[in-house]
Short mmCIF file of C-alpha atoms and ligand atoms in Angstrom, two decimals:
data_model
loop_
_atom_site.label_atom_id
_atom_site.label_comp_id
_atom_site.label_asym_id
_atom_site.label_seq_id
_atom_site.Cartn_x
_atom_site.Cartn_y
_atom_site.Cartn_z
CA MET A 1 -14.88 10.81 27.94
CA LYS A 2 -17.71 8.66 26.61
CA ILE A 3 -17.40 4.94 27.28
CA ILE A 4 -19.77 2.19 26.13
CA ILE A 5 -19.59 -1.13 27.98
CA PHE A 6 -21.08 -4.08 26.11
CA GLY A 7 -22.09 -7.03 28.29
CA ASN A 8 -22.09 -4.91 31.46
CA MET A 9 -24.88 -6.83 33.26
CA GLY A 10 -22.92 -9.99 34.07
CA TYR A 11 -20.38 -10.96 36.71
CA VAL A 12 -17.52 -8.67 35.66
CA GLY A 13 -19.56 -5.66 34.52
CA PRO A 14 -20.77 -4.26 37.88
CA GLY A 15 -17.19 -3.87 39.17
CA VAL A 16 -16.19 -2.20 35.91
CA ILE A 17 -18.98 0.35 36.26
CA GLU A 18 -18.00 1.00 39.87
CA ARG A 19 -14.34 1.52 39.01
CA LEU A 20 -14.89 3.64 35.91
CA ARG A 21 -17.37 5.85 37.71
CA GLU A 22 -14.67 6.56 40.31
CA THR A 23 -12.08 7.29 37.63
CA TYR A 24 -14.43 9.35 35.45
CA PRO A 25 -16.94 10.97 37.81
CA LYS A 26 -18.09 13.31 35.05
CA GLY A 27 -17.61 10.94 32.11
CA THR A 28 -20.50 9.51 30.15
CA ILE A 29 -20.68 5.78 30.84
CA ILE A 30 -23.24 3.71 28.98
CA GLY A 31 -24.15 0.04 29.19
CA TYR A 32 -25.47 -2.24 26.44
CA ASP A 33 -26.60 -5.75 27.33
CA THR A 34 -29.29 -8.21 26.35
CA GLY A 35 -29.94 -8.85 30.03
CA PHE A 36 -29.73 -12.65 30.22
CA PHE A 37 -28.60 -12.41 33.85
CA ALA A 38 -30.07 -9.03 34.73
CA SER A 39 -32.18 -10.50 37.51
CA CYS A 40 -29.37 -12.63 38.97
CA LEU A 41 -28.45 -10.01 41.57
CA THR A 42 -26.57 -10.97 44.71
CA ASN A 43 -26.43 -8.87 47.90
CA VAL A 44 -27.19 -5.51 46.34
CA ASP A 45 -28.65 -2.38 47.90
CA TYR A 46 -29.00 -0.72 44.51
CA LEU A 47 -28.80 -1.73 40.86
CA PRO A 48 -25.18 -1.61 39.65
CA GLU A 49 -26.50 0.14 36.50
CA ARG A 50 -27.62 3.10 38.63
CA LYS A 51 -24.11 4.51 38.23
CA LEU A 52 -24.41 4.57 34.44
CA ASP A 53 -25.69 7.51 32.45
CA HIS A 54 -27.80 5.15 30.38
CA GLN A 55 -28.52 1.44 30.02
CA TYR A 56 -29.50 0.03 26.63
CA PHE A 57 -31.10 -3.39 26.40
CA GLY A 58 -30.02 -4.92 23.11
CA ASP A 59 -28.25 -7.78 21.42
CA ILE A 60 -24.63 -7.40 20.36
CA ARG A 61 -25.60 -9.15 17.14
CA GLU A 62 -27.60 -6.04 16.16
CA VAL A 63 -26.09 -2.84 17.53
CA PRO A 64 -27.71 0.35 16.23
CA ASP A 65 -25.30 3.12 15.24
CA TYR A 66 -26.75 5.59 17.74
CA VAL A 67 -25.32 3.50 20.58
CA LEU A 68 -21.77 4.02 19.29
CA GLU A 69 -22.01 7.57 18.01
CA GLY A 70 -19.73 10.02 19.83
CA ALA A 71 -18.07 7.28 21.89
CA ASP A 72 -14.34 7.43 22.67
CA VAL A 73 -13.98 3.97 24.15
CA VAL A 74 -15.75 0.63 23.64
CA ILE A 75 -15.27 -2.17 26.17
CA ASN A 76 -16.55 -5.54 25.03
CA LEU A 77 -17.46 -7.95 27.83
CA ALA A 78 -20.49 -9.43 26.03
CA ALA A 79 -20.07 -13.15 25.56
CA ILE A 80 -21.35 -16.63 26.03
CA SER A 81 -18.85 -16.84 28.77
CA ASN A 82 -17.65 -20.34 29.57
CA ASP A 83 -16.84 -23.77 28.19
CA PRO A 84 -20.03 -25.61 29.21
CA MET A 85 -22.17 -22.94 27.52
CA GLY A 86 -19.87 -23.12 24.51
CA VAL A 87 -20.54 -26.87 24.28
CA LYS A 88 -24.31 -26.47 24.43
CA PHE A 89 -24.43 -23.34 22.24
CA GLU A 90 -21.41 -23.73 20.00
CA GLU A 91 -22.65 -21.76 16.99
CA VAL A 92 -24.11 -19.00 19.12
CA THR A 93 -20.83 -18.76 21.03
CA LEU A 94 -18.88 -18.19 17.82
CA ASP A 95 -21.53 -15.81 16.49
CA VAL A 96 -21.87 -13.67 19.64
CA ASN A 97 -18.29 -13.76 20.86
CA HIS A 98 -16.39 -13.66 17.58
CA LYS A 99 -18.46 -12.55 14.56
CA SER A 100 -20.52 -9.94 16.38
CA GLY A 101 -17.55 -8.70 18.37
CA ILE A 102 -15.65 -8.05 15.13
CA LYS A 103 -18.67 -6.42 13.47
CA LEU A 104 -18.93 -4.18 16.53
CA ALA A 105 -15.25 -3.25 16.41
CA LYS A 106 -15.39 -2.42 12.68
CA ARG A 107 -18.43 -0.21 13.09
CA ALA A 108 -16.96 1.44 16.19
CA LYS A 109 -13.84 2.29 14.21
CA GLU A 110 -15.88 3.70 11.32
CA LEU A 111 -17.81 5.87 13.75
CA GLY A 112 -14.64 7.32 15.29
CA VAL A 113 -14.17 5.30 18.47
CA LYS A 114 -10.51 5.60 19.48
CA SER A 115 -10.00 2.67 21.82
CA PHE A 116 -11.46 -0.84 21.80
CA ILE A 117 -10.93 -3.09 24.81
CA PHE A 118 -11.69 -6.78 24.51
CA ALA A 119 -12.14 -9.19 27.43
CA SER A 120 -10.01 -12.05 26.16
CA SER A 121 -8.97 -15.10 28.13
CA CYS A 122 -5.91 -17.12 29.11
CA SER A 123 -7.99 -20.21 28.35
CA MET A 124 -6.66 -19.85 24.81
CA TYR A 125 -3.44 -21.50 26.06
CA GLY A 126 -5.44 -24.69 26.66
CA ALA A 127 -3.24 -27.64 27.54
CA ALA A 128 0.31 -26.80 28.31
CA SER A 129 2.77 -29.13 29.92
CA ASP A 130 5.81 -26.91 29.52
CA GLY A 131 6.59 -23.58 31.23
CA ALA A 132 4.48 -20.50 31.83
CA LYS A 133 2.86 -19.12 28.70
CA THR A 134 3.85 -15.71 27.40
CA GLU A 135 1.91 -13.67 24.87
CA ASP A 136 4.13 -15.15 22.15
CA SER A 137 3.51 -18.78 23.12
CA THR A 138 1.60 -21.06 20.82
CA LEU A 139 -2.13 -20.95 21.39
CA ASN A 140 -3.95 -24.21 21.94
CA PRO A 141 -7.65 -23.49 22.40
CA LEU A 142 -9.50 -26.66 23.39
CA THR A 143 -13.07 -25.42 23.36
CA ALA A 144 -15.47 -23.31 21.29
CA TYR A 145 -15.29 -20.61 23.96
CA ALA A 146 -11.48 -20.46 23.80
CA ARG A 147 -11.53 -20.60 19.98
CA SER A 148 -13.94 -17.65 19.91
CA LYS A 149 -11.38 -15.61 21.85
CA VAL A 150 -8.51 -16.63 19.55
CA PHE A 151 -10.50 -15.81 16.38
CA THR A 152 -11.54 -12.45 17.81
CA GLU A 153 -7.99 -11.44 18.64
CA GLN A 154 -6.83 -12.53 15.18
CA ASP A 155 -9.47 -10.44 13.44
CA LEU A 156 -9.05 -7.43 15.74
CA LYS A 157 -5.34 -7.18 14.99
CA PRO A 158 -5.62 -5.81 11.42
CA LEU A 159 -8.20 -3.23 12.55
CA ALA A 160 -5.76 -1.50 14.91
CA ASP A 161 -4.07 1.67 13.72
CA LYS A 162 -2.98 5.03 15.09
CA ASN A 163 -6.58 6.19 15.36
CA PHE A 164 -7.99 2.92 16.72
CA THR A 165 -6.13 1.29 19.58
CA VAL A 166 -7.05 -2.32 20.37
CA THR A 167 -6.29 -3.91 23.75
CA CYS A 168 -7.01 -7.60 24.31
CA LEU A 169 -6.80 -8.37 28.01
CA ARG A 170 -6.16 -12.10 28.31
CA PHE A 171 -7.69 -12.50 31.73
CA ALA A 172 -6.91 -15.30 34.12
CA THR A 173 -9.98 -17.13 35.51
CA ALA A 174 -12.05 -14.72 37.55
CA CYS A 175 -13.01 -15.19 41.17
CA GLY A 176 -14.47 -13.18 44.01
CA MET A 177 -17.67 -11.49 45.04
CA SER A 178 -19.76 -9.48 42.58
CA SER A 179 -23.23 -7.98 42.47
CA ARG A 180 -24.02 -10.74 39.97
CA LEU A 181 -22.08 -13.62 41.46
CA ARG A 182 -21.36 -16.72 39.37
CA LEU A 183 -20.61 -20.05 41.02
CA ASP A 184 -19.47 -21.73 37.80
CA LEU A 185 -15.90 -20.54 38.39
CA VAL A 186 -13.42 -22.76 40.17
CA LEU A 187 -12.67 -20.82 43.36
CA ASN A 188 -16.24 -19.58 43.77
CA ASP A 189 -17.44 -23.18 43.36
CA PHE A 190 -15.04 -24.42 46.05
CA VAL A 191 -16.16 -21.79 48.56
CA ALA A 192 -19.80 -22.58 47.81
CA CYS A 193 -19.18 -26.35 48.23
CA ALA A 194 -17.36 -25.72 51.50
CA LEU A 195 -20.21 -23.66 52.92
CA ALA A 196 -23.07 -25.78 51.63
CA SER A 197 -21.75 -29.29 52.27
CA LYS A 198 -18.41 -29.00 54.06
CA HIS A 199 -16.95 -31.08 51.27
CA ILE A 200 -14.95 -30.07 48.19
CA THR A 201 -14.57 -32.78 45.58
CA ILE A 202 -12.00 -32.01 42.96
CA LEU A 203 -13.06 -33.65 39.74
CA SER A 204 -9.52 -34.23 38.57
CA ASP A 205 -6.27 -35.21 40.25
CA GLY A 206 -5.96 -31.58 41.38
CA SER A 207 -2.75 -31.00 39.44
CA PRO A 208 -3.98 -28.60 36.70
CA TRP A 209 -2.59 -25.11 36.86
CA ARG A 210 -5.17 -22.35 36.78
CA PRO A 211 -4.16 -18.71 37.11
CA LEU A 212 -6.82 -16.61 38.81
CA ILE A 213 -7.65 -12.94 39.14
CA ASN A 214 -10.08 -11.19 41.47
CA VAL A 215 -12.98 -9.75 39.50
CA LYS A 216 -12.31 -6.30 40.97
CA ASP A 217 -8.75 -6.42 39.66
CA MET A 218 -10.16 -7.12 36.18
CA ALA A 219 -11.90 -3.75 36.43
CA VAL A 220 -8.60 -2.12 37.37
CA ALA A 221 -6.98 -3.59 34.24
CA ILE A 222 -9.80 -2.31 32.05
CA ASP A 223 -9.37 1.13 33.59
CA TRP A 224 -5.66 0.95 32.73
CA ALA A 225 -6.37 -0.11 29.13
CA ILE A 226 -8.49 2.99 28.50
CA THR A 227 -5.51 5.32 28.79
CA ARG A 228 -2.64 2.94 28.16
CA SER A 229 0.31 4.29 26.22
CA ALA A 230 0.28 3.76 22.46
CA SER A 231 3.98 2.92 22.79
CA HIS A 232 2.89 -0.61 23.74
CA GLY A 233 1.43 -1.05 20.27
CA GLU A 234 -1.69 -0.03 18.40
CA PHE A 235 -2.69 -3.66 18.91
CA LEU A 236 -1.83 -5.22 22.25
CA ALA A 237 -2.69 -8.65 23.62
CA VAL A 238 -1.53 -8.99 27.22
CA ASN A 239 -1.86 -11.71 29.85
CA THR A 240 -3.74 -10.04 32.67
CA GLY A 241 -3.21 -11.36 36.17
CA SER A 242 -0.18 -11.92 38.38
CA GLU A 243 2.52 -14.52 38.92
CA ALA A 244 1.43 -14.97 42.55
CA TRP A 245 -1.99 -16.20 41.37
CA ASN A 246 -0.72 -19.17 39.32
CA TYR A 247 -2.25 -21.92 41.44
CA GLN A 248 -2.82 -25.62 41.06
CA VAL A 249 -6.46 -26.56 41.58
CA LYS A 250 -5.63 -28.62 44.69
CA ASP A 251 -3.95 -25.55 46.28
CA LEU A 252 -7.15 -23.58 45.79
CA ALA A 253 -9.23 -26.25 47.52
CA GLU A 254 -6.78 -26.46 50.40
CA ALA A 255 -6.77 -22.69 50.81
CA VAL A 256 -10.57 -22.71 51.06
CA ALA A 257 -10.44 -25.54 53.61
CA LYS A 258 -8.09 -23.46 55.76
CA VAL A 259 -10.53 -20.56 55.88
CA ILE A 260 -13.68 -22.62 56.40
CA PRO A 261 -13.17 -25.04 59.28
CA GLY A 262 -14.23 -28.68 59.08
CA VAL A 263 -14.13 -28.90 55.29
CA LYS A 264 -13.00 -32.16 53.72
CA VAL A 265 -11.16 -32.04 50.41
CA SER A 266 -11.30 -35.14 48.21
CA ILE A 267 -8.95 -35.42 45.33
CA ASN A 268 -9.84 -38.03 42.80
CA THR A 269 -6.40 -39.60 42.46
CA GLU A 270 -7.71 -41.99 39.79
CA ALA A 271 -8.84 -39.16 37.52
CA PRO A 272 -6.77 -38.35 34.46
CA PRO A 273 -5.27 -34.87 34.67
CA ASP A 274 -7.61 -32.17 33.37
CA LYS A 275 -6.38 -31.28 29.87
CA ARG A 276 -6.95 -27.59 30.51
CA SER A 277 -3.85 -26.78 32.48
CA TYR A 278 -1.76 -23.73 31.89
CA ARG A 279 0.64 -21.57 33.82
CA VAL A 280 0.82 -18.03 32.63
CA ASN A 281 3.60 -15.49 32.56
CA PHE A 282 2.35 -12.04 33.55
CA ASP A 283 5.67 -10.17 33.22
CA LEU A 284 4.48 -7.97 30.36
CA TYR A 285 1.46 -6.72 32.30
CA LYS A 286 3.66 -6.07 35.31
CA LYS A 287 6.07 -4.07 33.19
CA ILE A 288 3.58 -1.94 31.28
CA ALA A 289 0.93 -1.46 33.97
CA PRO A 290 2.96 -1.10 37.19
CA ASN A 291 0.31 1.06 38.85
CA HIS A 292 -2.61 -1.21 37.96
CA GLN A 293 -1.41 -4.55 39.31
CA PRO A 294 -3.82 -6.97 40.99
CA GLN A 295 -4.22 -5.96 44.64
CA HIS A 296 -6.38 -8.75 46.05
CA ASP A 297 -4.89 -11.94 47.42
CA LEU A 298 -6.29 -15.45 47.65
CA LEU A 299 -7.02 -15.36 51.38
CA THR A 300 -9.01 -12.12 51.34
CA THR A 301 -10.84 -13.21 48.19
CA ILE A 302 -11.96 -16.44 49.89
CA GLN A 303 -12.95 -14.54 53.05
CA ASP A 304 -14.91 -12.04 50.99
CA LEU A 305 -16.74 -14.78 49.08
CA LYS A 306 -17.57 -16.50 52.36
CA LYS A 307 -18.92 -13.26 53.80
CA GLY A 308 -20.94 -12.57 50.65
CA LEU A 309 -22.43 -16.07 50.48
CA GLU A 310 -23.26 -16.02 54.20
CA ALA A 311 -25.00 -12.68 53.76
CA MET A 312 -27.10 -14.38 51.05
CA LYS A 313 -27.89 -17.12 53.61
CA PHE A 314 -26.43 -19.50 51.06
CA SER A 315 -26.82 -23.18 51.93
CA ASP A 316 -27.88 -24.86 48.69
CA SER A 317 -25.80 -27.99 48.16
CA ASP A 318 -27.51 -28.30 44.74
CA PHE A 319 -26.24 -24.89 43.67
CA ARG A 320 -24.77 -26.39 40.48
CA ASP A 321 -28.38 -26.70 39.40
CA SER A 322 -29.27 -23.14 40.37
CA LYS A 323 -29.44 -19.66 38.90
CA LEU A 324 -25.92 -18.99 40.16
CA MET A 325 -24.72 -21.00 37.14
CA ARG A 326 -24.85 -19.13 33.83
CA LEU A 327 -25.72 -22.22 31.76
CA LYS A 328 -28.69 -23.03 34.04
CA VAL A 329 -30.10 -19.54 33.58
CA LEU A 330 -29.96 -19.80 29.80
CA THR A 331 -31.45 -23.29 29.65
CA SER A 332 -34.21 -22.31 32.05
CA LEU A 333 -35.05 -19.22 29.95
CA GLN A 334 -35.20 -21.52 26.95
CA SER A 335 -37.42 -24.08 28.61
CA SER A 336 -39.84 -21.35 29.64
CA SER A 337 -39.82 -20.21 25.96
CA GLN A 338 -38.30 -16.82 26.73
CA LEU A 339 -35.22 -17.49 24.62
CA SER A 340 -34.97 -19.11 21.19
CA SER A 341 -32.48 -21.83 20.25
CA GLU A 342 -30.23 -18.99 19.02
CA LEU A 343 -30.47 -17.29 22.41
CA LYS A 344 -32.59 -14.44 21.12
CA TRP A 345 -35.45 -13.12 23.22
CA LYS A 346 -38.82 -14.16 21.86
CA THR A 347 -41.06 -11.16 21.62
CA ASN A 348 -44.42 -12.93 21.98
N1 NAD Z 401 -15.34 -14.74 34.34
C1 NAD Z 401 -14.14 -15.16 33.92
O1 NAD Z 401 -13.48 -16.04 34.52
C2 NAD Z 401 -13.51 -14.56 32.71
C3 NAD Z 401 -12.18 -14.82 32.45
C4 NAD Z 401 -11.63 -14.34 31.29
C5 NAD Z 401 -12.41 -13.59 30.43
N2 NAD Z 401 -13.70 -13.33 30.72
C6 NAD Z 401 -14.52 -12.57 29.77
O2 NAD Z 401 -15.02 -11.42 30.44
C7 NAD Z 401 -16.31 -11.12 29.89
C8 NAD Z 401 -17.33 -10.97 31.00
O3 NAD Z 401 -17.40 -12.20 31.71
P1 NAD Z 401 -18.49 -12.44 32.85
O4 NAD Z 401 -17.88 -13.39 33.80
O5 NAD Z 401 -19.03 -11.16 33.32
O6 NAD Z 401 -19.61 -13.21 32.02
P2 NAD Z 401 -21.21 -13.20 32.25
O7 NAD Z 401 -21.74 -14.37 31.51
O8 NAD Z 401 -21.50 -13.04 33.67
O9 NAD Z 401 -21.63 -11.86 31.50
C9 NAD Z 401 -21.65 -11.75 30.10
C10 NAD Z 401 -22.63 -10.66 29.74
O10 NAD Z 401 -22.75 -10.64 28.31
C11 NAD Z 401 -24.11 -10.48 27.99
N3 NAD Z 401 -24.39 -11.03 26.67
C12 NAD Z 401 -24.28 -12.33 26.29
N4 NAD Z 401 -24.71 -12.45 25.03
C13 NAD Z 401 -25.09 -11.23 24.61
C14 NAD Z 401 -25.64 -10.73 23.39
N5 NAD Z 401 -25.91 -11.54 22.36
N6 NAD Z 401 -25.90 -9.41 23.30
C15 NAD Z 401 -25.64 -8.57 24.35
N7 NAD Z 401 -25.15 -8.99 25.54
C16 NAD Z 401 -24.87 -10.31 25.65
C17 NAD Z 401 -24.87 -11.24 29.07
O11 NAD Z 401 -26.22 -10.81 29.17
C18 NAD Z 401 -24.04 -10.92 30.31
O12 NAD Z 401 -24.52 -9.77 30.96
C19 NAD Z 401 -16.63 -12.22 28.89
O13 NAD Z 401 -16.26 -11.80 27.60
C20 NAD Z 401 -15.74 -13.34 29.33
O14 NAD Z 401 -15.44 -14.22 28.28
C21 NAD Z 401 -14.27 -13.78 31.85
#
């Protein structure tokens, strides 16, 4: 088994390496990443990439054939990975996430890769006032980031055939501890606020629905996708998470306040409801991946984040301006002239 993971040096990647190394102790596992966040390590004793057979540093916009040759499986995690970055870098988001992802899939297919796994997102459901969204529900992407995921799925679909299986895992919003922790994710942000300032302010009326998934359970789903049965379709897009993790934002804040004593939660009752609100139906994933269901629950995820942040001696109430936010890292690399306006490394 030879697996290439694109975008492995972010928040999700380290857990994927860990999991796949356990599943394929003798497999060849290779990483390919441009390394925007390579130095954003949190609480590590060793580099997560140590468990790979090889790490390439390169841009997904220009993947040399030798990276893909002989590979059985390609996992694409590489992305400009949230809405605020998509606002600031709209064209790059569409180029990296959509155009380059499709170019990669086409070349992978030509070179004999058998399975392509794409980290998609439930954010493509956007604003939804009615019931929980199934895979057949209408998509309503509200941002460049969400559109990039919709376009990618659309263009991956015709590539799938009996020799090239495509799995789009529509992940819920990630949370939990990682070797490259991000605090620009709702639950992680709440735990960080609680620890740093004993105060969580919800910048909405708290009513939006936001399904979550522990980052380690994302790795489990990717592991499942590698060997999933073709009977579920040569092309498969599946909501990846669990019914139990469909939370309203205010429930998340209250759950954090229960674990961390003395935390005040303010809900801005005047605020208009956040337009991004969606409940998601995870029945399909439950049916087709019964042995790879999310195992972590909200309480242990919060406790684990607390433990991880305390071990980092985290106390920065200005963390939204820190390197634990992906957008801040990119803008700071740009202001120090390391990255161009197109988010390409400058060589000189
Ligand atoms: N974190 C979530 O809540 C979540 C939810 C659903 C889907 N996803 C998807 O999962 C994937 C991984 O998310 P993450 O949280 O680890 O994001 P991240 O931003 O932490 O990591 C993304 C990785 O992609 C790499 N990358 C970006 N542009 C690149 C380029 N041009 N060439 C090569 N590498 C490039 C970055 O260096 C980084 O290592 C993304 O596709 C994301 O959209 C994440």
